[in-house]
Amino acid sequence: MLGGFQIGRSALLTSQRAMQVTGQNLANAATIGYRRRTVELTSLGARNGVFSGQGVGISSIRRELDPALAARLRGALSMEVANGTEYTYLSQVEALQDALGDNNLSTELTAFFGAFSNLADNPSDDALRGLAVSRGTALADRVNRLHADYLNARTNLDADLSASAGQIDQLLTDIANLNGEIVQSQDGDVSALQDQRDLKLDELAQLVEIDVISQPAGSVTVQVNSIPVVLGNQSLGFEFERTDGGIELRTNDGTILNPTGGEIAALRRQDADTIQPAIDALEELTNQLVFQVNRAHSSGQGTIGWEVAQGFSLGDRTVPLADLGLPVTPAAGGFSLHVLDPETGDRVTRTIDIDPATMSVDDIVDAVNAAAGDLGVVASADDGGRLTLTAPTGRTLQFSDDPTGVLAAIGINSYFEGGAGDLAVRAALVDDPRLLAAGSNLEEGSNGTALLLAQLGDVDNEALGGRSLRDFWITHVDDVAVRTASARNALQASSIVRENLDLAMQQRSGVSMDEELLNLTTWQNQYQAAARFLETLDETMQELLRLA
């Protein structure tokens, strides 16, 4: 009889505990990161063969989780966020390039070269000269804005990198701390702590692809490309640095990390594969645009000559041109310097030979003064390496015959100055478009230079891989567009994979209200049956005592 009371008591207590577990599941049905708990029952066997059994007990309260499925879901999260990040930055660059817009760089290039085509039809028209200058200014402004936008995109990327690295470092610390709490609480219920840790691991996986290895004591080891970043209750930390070789990811002790998935890996790839190449392409295009336009322009003539012709600030005036790090270094050659009497049209010509490999700005000053000093031409240079050629009083200077681009490199009789970010039409041309070179061969009213400039956008350029200026830029823009479309497709595919795994995880570990209510009914019925069983035993015991 006493054994029966023990059986009934065990059924009451077990049912009560099971209902508590079910209630906990129901209460956390909408809690993010909560894993469903299930009760495992076990039959309590007989002792010494006296009774048929001692009732029922709870062998375990299991936290429902499939480690392999959890690992796959974390991998899918890493991939989805990485693809989303790549698509976001590629879309930004594509939008900045505005390939289908009316004010993109390709459009400005076409308008710029078109202005010289119009000028070639009527090289004496001052209005067309002004238009050729203004189209150059518009092109320069577009280049500068785009360059600034690219730099701003990189600044935003660095801010995202910093935020991601900070979040990763904090999550590693949180996971390590939870490891310590779980290990210290192994004798109690650690399922809530494990839920918190899993939630942190999922957050971490979105930022950086990880491998999670469970340890016997209850802690987990977290690795990035097989390199531990969390060991027990110790976090190895996470940091990044922008170096000359790119973005470096590492632990606090300097161990280099090379994750392939997650937001931070995608940010690093976008810096190396999208933002920096976009900057490089624009700068390369601009360097060639400046050099090629200036080379054509510097050998041409405007309707008036130069009283004072100034070049670029090249730097150290004593260093050979080839060692100054110019965007484009010309080959050895020379140019013709002409001293013109505007009144009579008389012209005296001197040839200046230049070897950039051996001659500095000061050497060029000496060469000009030696060749044309007797004509009253004065060459000088300031401390910034800017060459200045001054015509004698009542005379002007003209230039021609510069096949290697020496004048273009030093900036004499040039159209553009600066590069991507500070590109501009020379101020002297803006102030007086008559200085704009449209003619060639010193022939008044000729259009040779204007024709050359009009065709320049479509001339194959060896420095650009055999492509013209326009083709080079169109190829770059098309490449970004193709990669953006590919990134969009990859994002859509990875989102589907993640959603399917998320659903599988919800089915495996999530709370089903219908299932839990059914369980609640089962435990309630078991509790009521146990209570009725004990009531019956009590009545029987009372009857036996009465009969005794």
Coordinates of C-alpha atoms in Angstrom, one line a residue, residues 5-257:
F5 CA 1.4 6.1 -2.4
Q6 CA 5.0 6.4 -3.7
I7 CA 3.9 5.7 -7.2
G8 CA 1.1 8.2 -7.1
R9 CA 3.4 10.8 -5.5
S10 CA 6.0 10.4 -8.3
A11 CA 3.3 10.8 -10.9
L12 CA 2.0 14.0 -9.3
L13 CA 5.5 15.5 -9.0
T14 CA 6.5 14.5 -12.5
S15 CA 3.4 15.8 -14.1
Q16 CA 3.7 19.0 -12.2
R17 CA 7.3 19.5 -13.3
A18 CA 6.4 18.6 -16.9
M19 CA 3.6 21.2 -16.9
Q20 CA 6.1 23.8 -15.6
V21 CA 8.4 22.9 -18.6
T22 CA 5.4 23.2 -21.0
G23 CA 4.5 26.5 -19.4
Q24 CA 8.0 27.8 -19.9
N25 CA 7.8 26.8 -23.6
L26 CA 4.5 28.6 -24.0
A27 CA 5.8 31.7 -22.2
N28 CA 8.8 31.9 -24.5
A29 CA 7.1 31.0 -27.8
A30 CA 8.0 34.4 -29.2
T31 CA 11.3 34.8 -27.5
I32 CA 14.1 35.2 -30.0
G33 CA 16.8 32.5 -29.6
Y34 CA 14.7 30.3 -27.2
R35 CA 15.1 26.6 -27.8
R36 CA 12.2 24.4 -26.9
R37 CA 12.5 22.1 -23.9
T38 CA 11.2 18.6 -23.9
V39 CA 10.7 16.2 -20.9
E40 CA 12.1 12.7 -21.0
L41 CA 10.3 10.3 -18.6
T42 CA 11.7 7.1 -17.1
S43 CA 10.1 4.3 -15.3
L44 CA 11.3 3.9 -11.7
G45 CA 12.1 0.2 -11.2
A46 CA 11.4 -2.1 -8.2
R47 CA 13.6 -2.4 -5.2
N48 CA 14.6 -5.8 -4.0
G49 CA 11.7 -7.3 -6.0
V50 CA 9.2 -6.1 -3.5
F51 CA 7.1 -4.0 -5.8
S52 CA 6.4 -4.0 -9.5
G53 CA 7.8 -0.5 -9.7
Q54 CA 8.2 2.8 -7.9
G55 CA 6.4 5.1 -10.4
V56 CA 7.8 7.6 -12.9
G57 CA 10.6 10.2 -12.9
I58 CA 12.2 12.7 -15.2
S59 CA 15.4 11.4 -16.7
S60 CA 16.2 14.7 -18.4
I61 CA 14.8 18.0 -19.6
R62 CA 16.3 18.3 -23.0
R63 CA 17.0 21.5 -24.9
E64 CA 16.0 20.7 -28.4
L65 CA 18.9 21.6 -30.7
D66 CA 20.5 19.9 -33.7
P67 CA 24.2 21.1 -33.6
A68 CA 24.7 20.2 -37.3
L69 CA 21.7 22.2 -38.3
A70 CA 22.7 25.1 -36.1
A71 CA 26.2 25.1 -37.8
R72 CA 24.6 25.1 -41.3
L73 CA 22.3 28.0 -40.3
R74 CA 25.2 30.0 -39.0
G75 CA 27.0 29.4 -42.3
A76 CA 24.0 30.5 -44.2
L77 CA 23.7 33.7 -42.1
S78 CA 27.4 34.5 -42.8
M79 CA 26.8 34.0 -46.5
E80 CA 23.6 36.0 -46.7
V81 CA 25.0 39.0 -44.8
A82 CA 28.2 38.8 -46.9
N83 CA 26.2 38.8 -50.1
G84 CA 24.0 41.6 -48.9
T85 CA 27.0 43.7 -47.9
E86 CA 28.6 43.2 -51.3
Y87 CA 25.4 44.0 -53.1
T88 CA 25.0 47.2 -51.1
Y89 CA 28.4 48.6 -51.9
L90 CA 28.3 47.5 -55.5
S91 CA 24.9 49.2 -55.9
Q92 CA 26.4 52.4 -54.4
V93 CA 29.3 52.4 -56.8
E94 CA 26.9 51.6 -59.7
A95 CA 24.6 54.5 -58.6
L96 CA 27.6 56.9 -58.4
Q97 CA 28.6 56.0 -61.9
D98 CA 25.0 56.6 -63.0
A99 CA 25.5 54.7 -66.3
L100 CA 22.0 55.3 -67.5
G101 CA 21.8 59.0 -66.4
D102 CA 22.2 62.1 -68.4
N103 CA 25.1 63.5 -66.4
N104 CA 27.4 60.6 -66.1
L105 CA 31.1 60.6 -66.9
S106 CA 30.7 58.9 -70.3
T107 CA 28.2 61.6 -71.3
E108 CA 30.6 64.4 -70.1
L109 CA 33.5 62.8 -72.1
T110 CA 31.3 62.7 -75.2
A111 CA 30.2 66.3 -74.7
F112 CA 33.8 67.4 -74.1
F113 CA 35.3 65.8 -77.3
G114 CA 32.2 66.9 -79.2
A115 CA 32.9 70.6 -78.3
F116 CA 36.3 70.3 -80.1
S117 CA 34.6 68.7 -83.1
N118 CA 32.3 71.7 -83.3
L119 CA 35.3 74.0 -82.9
A120 CA 37.2 72.2 -85.7
D121 CA 34.3 73.2 -88.0
N122 CA 34.9 76.9 -87.2
P123 CA 38.2 77.4 -85.3
S124 CA 37.9 81.2 -85.4
D125 CA 34.6 81.3 -83.5
D126 CA 35.3 82.7 -80.0
A127 CA 31.9 81.4 -78.8
L128 CA 32.9 77.8 -79.7
R129 CA 36.2 78.3 -78.0
G130 CA 34.4 79.4 -74.8
L131 CA 32.2 76.3 -75.2
A132 CA 35.2 74.0 -75.5
V133 CA 36.6 75.5 -72.3
S134 CA 33.2 75.3 -70.4
R135 CA 32.8 71.6 -71.5
G136 CA 36.3 70.9 -70.0
T137 CA 35.2 72.6 -66.8
A138 CA 32.0 70.5 -66.6
L139 CA 34.1 67.3 -67.2
A140 CA 36.6 68.3 -64.5
D141 CA 33.7 69.0 -62.1
R142 CA 32.2 65.6 -62.8
V143 CA 35.5 63.8 -62.3
N144 CA 36.1 65.6 -59.1
R145 CA 32.6 64.9 -57.7
L146 CA 32.9 61.2 -58.6
H147 CA 36.3 61.0 -57.0
A148 CA 35.0 62.6 -53.8
D149 CA 32.0 60.2 -53.9
Y150 CA 34.4 57.3 -54.1
L151 CA 36.4 58.5 -51.2
N152 CA 33.3 59.1 -49.2
A153 CA 32.2 55.5 -49.9
R154 CA 35.5 54.3 -48.6
T155 CA 35.1 56.5 -45.5
N156 CA 31.7 54.9 -44.9
L157 CA 33.2 51.5 -45.5
D158 CA 35.9 52.2 -42.9
A159 CA 33.2 53.3 -40.4
D160 CA 31.3 50.0 -41.1
L161 CA 34.5 48.1 -40.6
S162 CA 35.1 49.8 -37.3
A163 CA 31.6 49.1 -36.1
S164 CA 31.7 45.5 -37.2
A165 CA 35.1 44.9 -35.6
G166 CA 33.9 46.5 -32.3
Q167 CA 30.8 44.3 -32.4
I168 CA 32.8 41.2 -33.0
D169 CA 35.2 42.0 -30.2
Q170 CA 32.3 42.5 -27.8
L171 CA 30.5 39.3 -28.9
L172 CA 33.7 37.3 -28.4
T173 CA 33.9 38.7 -24.9
D174 CA 30.3 37.9 -24.2
I175 CA 30.6 34.4 -25.4
A176 CA 33.7 33.8 -23.3
N177 CA 31.9 35.1 -20.3
L178 CA 28.9 32.8 -20.9
N179 CA 31.2 29.9 -21.3
G180 CA 32.5 30.6 -17.8
E181 CA 29.1 30.9 -16.4
I182 CA 27.9 27.7 -18.0
V183 CA 30.9 25.7 -16.8
Q184 CA 30.4 27.0 -13.2
S185 CA 26.7 26.2 -13.3
Q186 CA 26.8 22.6 -14.7
D187 CA 25.1 21.2 -11.6
G188 CA 22.0 23.5 -12.3
D189 CA 19.9 24.4 -15.3
V190 CA 22.1 26.1 -17.8
S191 CA 19.7 26.0 -20.7
A192 CA 18.9 29.7 -20.5
L193 CA 22.6 30.5 -20.6
Q194 CA 23.0 28.2 -23.6
D195 CA 20.2 30.0 -25.4
Q196 CA 21.9 33.3 -24.7
R197 CA 25.2 31.9 -26.0
D198 CA 23.6 30.5 -29.2
L199 CA 22.0 33.9 -29.8
K200 CA 25.4 35.5 -29.5
L201 CA 26.9 32.9 -31.8
D202 CA 24.3 33.6 -34.4
E203 CA 25.0 37.4 -34.2
L204 CA 28.7 36.7 -34.5
A205 CA 28.1 34.5 -37.5
Q206 CA 26.5 37.4 -39.3
L207 CA 29.6 39.5 -38.8
V208 CA 32.3 36.9 -39.4
E209 CA 32.1 33.2 -40.5
I210 CA 32.9 30.9 -37.6
D211 CA 33.2 27.3 -36.6
V212 CA 31.9 26.3 -33.2
I213 CA 33.3 23.3 -31.3
S214 CA 31.5 22.0 -28.2
Q215 CA 33.7 21.0 -25.3
P216 CA 32.8 18.3 -22.7
A217 CA 32.7 20.8 -19.8
G218 CA 29.9 22.7 -21.5
S219 CA 32.0 25.6 -23.1
V220 CA 32.4 26.1 -26.8
T221 CA 35.6 27.0 -28.8
V222 CA 35.0 29.5 -31.5
Q223 CA 37.3 29.5 -34.5
V224 CA 37.8 31.7 -37.6
N225 CA 39.4 29.8 -40.4
S226 CA 40.7 27.2 -37.8
I227 CA 42.2 29.9 -35.7
P228 CA 40.7 30.1 -32.1
V229 CA 39.2 33.4 -31.1
V230 CA 37.4 32.1 -28.0
L231 CA 39.0 29.4 -25.8
G232 CA 36.9 28.6 -22.7
N233 CA 36.3 31.8 -20.8
Q234 CA 39.0 33.6 -22.7
S235 CA 38.5 35.9 -25.7
L236 CA 41.5 36.5 -28.0
G237 CA 39.8 39.7 -29.2
F238 CA 39.4 41.2 -32.7
E239 CA 40.7 44.3 -34.4
F240 CA 41.4 45.7 -37.9
E241 CA 43.9 48.0 -39.4
R242 CA 44.1 49.6 -42.9
T243 CA 47.7 49.1 -44.1
D244 CA 49.4 49.7 -47.4
G245 CA 48.5 46.2 -48.5
G246 CA 44.8 46.6 -47.7
I247 CA 42.7 45.8 -44.6
E248 CA 44.2 43.5 -42.1
L249 CA 42.0 41.5 -39.6
R250 CA 43.7 40.0 -36.6
T251 CA 43.3 39.0 -33.0
N252 CA 44.6 41.2 -30.2
D253 CA 47.8 39.2 -30.1
G254 CA 48.5 39.9 -33.8
T255 CA 47.4 36.6 -35.3
I256 CA 46.2 37.3 -38.8
L257 CA 42.6 36.2 -39.6

